[in-house]
Amino acid sequence: MIADEATLARLMVAGQKGDKSAYNVLLSEAGLWLERYFRRRVPPHQLDDLVQDVLLALHNKRATYDPERPFLPWLAAIARYRWVDHLRKVYKHESDLLGDNDAVEDSHEDAIAARVSLERLFVQLPKKQAEVIELVKISGHSVREAARRTGQSESLVKVNIHRGLKKLSALVEKAE
Amino acid sequence: MKPAKEDMIASLTEELEPVRAFNTRDGMALLAVAAALTFAGVLVFEGFWHGILTGEASAFFWITNGLLALLGLASAGAVIAMASPRVGNRFDAPVWLSAMMAVLPVSAMLSVMPQQHGLDAIVNDMYGMHCLTYSLLSTVLIGAALTAWLRRGATVSLNAAGWFTGIAAGSLGTLAYGMSCSIVSITHLGIWHIAPVVISAVLGRLIVPQLVRW
């Protein structure tokens, strides 16, 4: 069970003040939250790297958390930002598919987590852009394979990936 | 190869130092200092137009500078808030105020278009380029202060941050310069005191994202 919003916010404030034990718990809990957050949006073998990347960003940017505001929307904004960055960097020919564990649903996902989820971000994209980003950047198919599956030309696949990632960047804070 | 997550957490915990938590008041103070220095610089180098105090300033003067102040403050407020990211952040005010601002150049154009050689009054405005140049110079300090603030933060909406930084610096810089300008016609204010905001916005969009990316 991952700590709730109020607990995470309290731990973060303590961490900003230098409380190491609270900060250790915060990072562990945030790590679990991030694993669940990213689970369906990155291949399993990249999950740990991305979670660590966001934890490092959390640490480096911890001063930017405003104690008067909720913690999870702050963490989610950083997570989305790093995720879009990650998608840009993903090696396009990696072909590992998402495993069965990616289909696991979290029935107890709370309201805040739902509001800030990556799905909310993804559904803002036009279908053709979302489709090719899913295939190439998340499932690891080649551009050629994505073109074959979607009926788009290879150059259109590339253009749609480029446009989709650009739009995702612009939506990081907006899409609720 | 990255260390295991647990090792990383232990290492980050070990190196933890207290930090000063984000506070919008710090950003406002930084903006206030930059704006005050800009106003002071204008007063020193360009002087203060005393017509503002003696009732010579037209309604267009007050409307233009009032809108510049509102747009500048709304945009700067958005930039300051952007340093602390949050899903759900919305910054609509500067967008709508920018649209309101566009009424001024449109009004200036419409007021001269029906006249023969009307556009000449705008193009041949002998003080136009001076106002444009010095207004742009007046944006530098405010733009630099806001960019420094963003670099300290964790900006995730880079392009929007670039636009708003440029608009804020352009509006407040032009407002500061405007305290020295005695030309109060709509054709002058609507074109030559709005063009710096547009140019600054474009420069902000082009330059700032590169500087605040992390």
mmCIF file of N, CA and C in Angstrom, chain B residues 76 101 108 113 115 125 133-134 138 142-144 148 172 190 192 213:
data_model
loop_
_atom_site.group_PDB
_atom_site.id
_atom_site.type_symbol
_atom_site.label_atom_id
_atom_site.label_comp_id
_atom_site.label_asym_id
_atom_site.label_seq_id
_atom_site.Cartn_x
_atom_site.Cartn_y
_atom_site.Cartn_z
ATOM 1 N N ALA B 76 4.494 37.667 -15.779
ATOM 2 C CA ALA B 76 5.564 37.425 -14.803
ATOM 3 C C ALA B 76 5.063 36.500 -13.693
ATOM 4 N N MET B 101 -4.286 43.086 -25.803
ATOM 5 C CA MET B 101 -3.216 44.006 -26.205
ATOM 6 C C MET B 101 -3.218 44.215 -27.729
ATOM 7 N N ALA B 108 -4.683 51.356 -34.016
ATOM 8 C CA ALA B 108 -3.769 52.325 -34.639
ATOM 9 C C ALA B 108 -3.852 52.230 -36.158
ATOM 10 N N MET B 113 -5.799 54.077 -41.685
ATOM 11 C CA MET B 113 -6.009 53.462 -43.002
ATOM 12 C C MET B 113 -6.899 54.277 -43.946
ATOM 13 N N GLN B 115 -7.227 57.346 -44.221
ATOM 14 C CA GLN B 115 -6.618 58.617 -44.638
ATOM 15 C C GLN B 115 -5.617 58.388 -45.765
ATOM 16 N N ASP B 125 7.270 57.750 -38.427
ATOM 17 C CA ASP B 125 7.329 58.275 -37.052
ATOM 18 C C ASP B 125 8.796 58.424 -36.657
ATOM 19 N N THR B 133 13.887 50.621 -29.867
ATOM 20 C CA THR B 133 15.220 50.205 -29.425
ATOM 21 C C THR B 133 15.371 50.304 -27.910
ATOM 22 N N TYR B 134 14.970 51.438 -27.343
ATOM 23 C CA TYR B 134 15.156 51.623 -25.896
ATOM 24 C C TYR B 134 14.187 50.774 -25.078
ATOM 25 N N SER B 138 15.281 47.930 -22.401
ATOM 26 C CA SER B 138 14.697 47.916 -21.050
ATOM 27 C C SER B 138 14.163 46.541 -20.654
ATOM 28 N N ILE B 142 14.847 42.465 -16.743
ATOM 29 C CA ILE B 142 13.674 41.714 -16.269
ATOM 30 C C ILE B 142 13.672 40.313 -16.886
ATOM 31 N N GLY B 143 13.990 40.246 -18.177
ATOM 32 C CA GLY B 143 14.063 38.935 -18.841
ATOM 33 C C GLY B 143 15.121 38.054 -18.198
ATOM 34 N N ALA B 144 16.268 38.649 -17.882
ATOM 35 C CA ALA B 144 17.350 37.864 -17.263
ATOM 36 C C ALA B 144 16.943 37.379 -15.875
ATOM 37 N N ALA B 148 16.619 33.523 -14.827
ATOM 38 C CA ALA B 148 17.391 32.976 -13.695
ATOM 39 C C ALA B 148 16.470 32.276 -12.709
ATOM 40 N N LEU B 172 6.851 44.850 -19.265
ATOM 41 C CA LEU B 172 7.334 45.673 -18.147
ATOM 42 C C LEU B 172 8.481 46.589 -18.583
ATOM 43 N N GLY B 190 0.306 52.590 -30.142
ATOM 44 C CA GLY B 190 -0.259 51.315 -30.588
ATOM 45 C C GLY B 190 0.684 50.488 -31.442
ATOM 46 N N TRP B 192 4.537 51.447 -31.908
ATOM 47 C CA TRP B 192 5.936 51.447 -31.461
ATOM 48 C C TRP B 192 6.127 51.055 -30.003
ATOM 49 N N ARG B 213 16.003 24.314 -19.882
ATOM 50 C CA ARG B 213 15.812 22.861 -20.021
ATOM 51 C C ARG B 213 16.665 22.148 -18.976
#
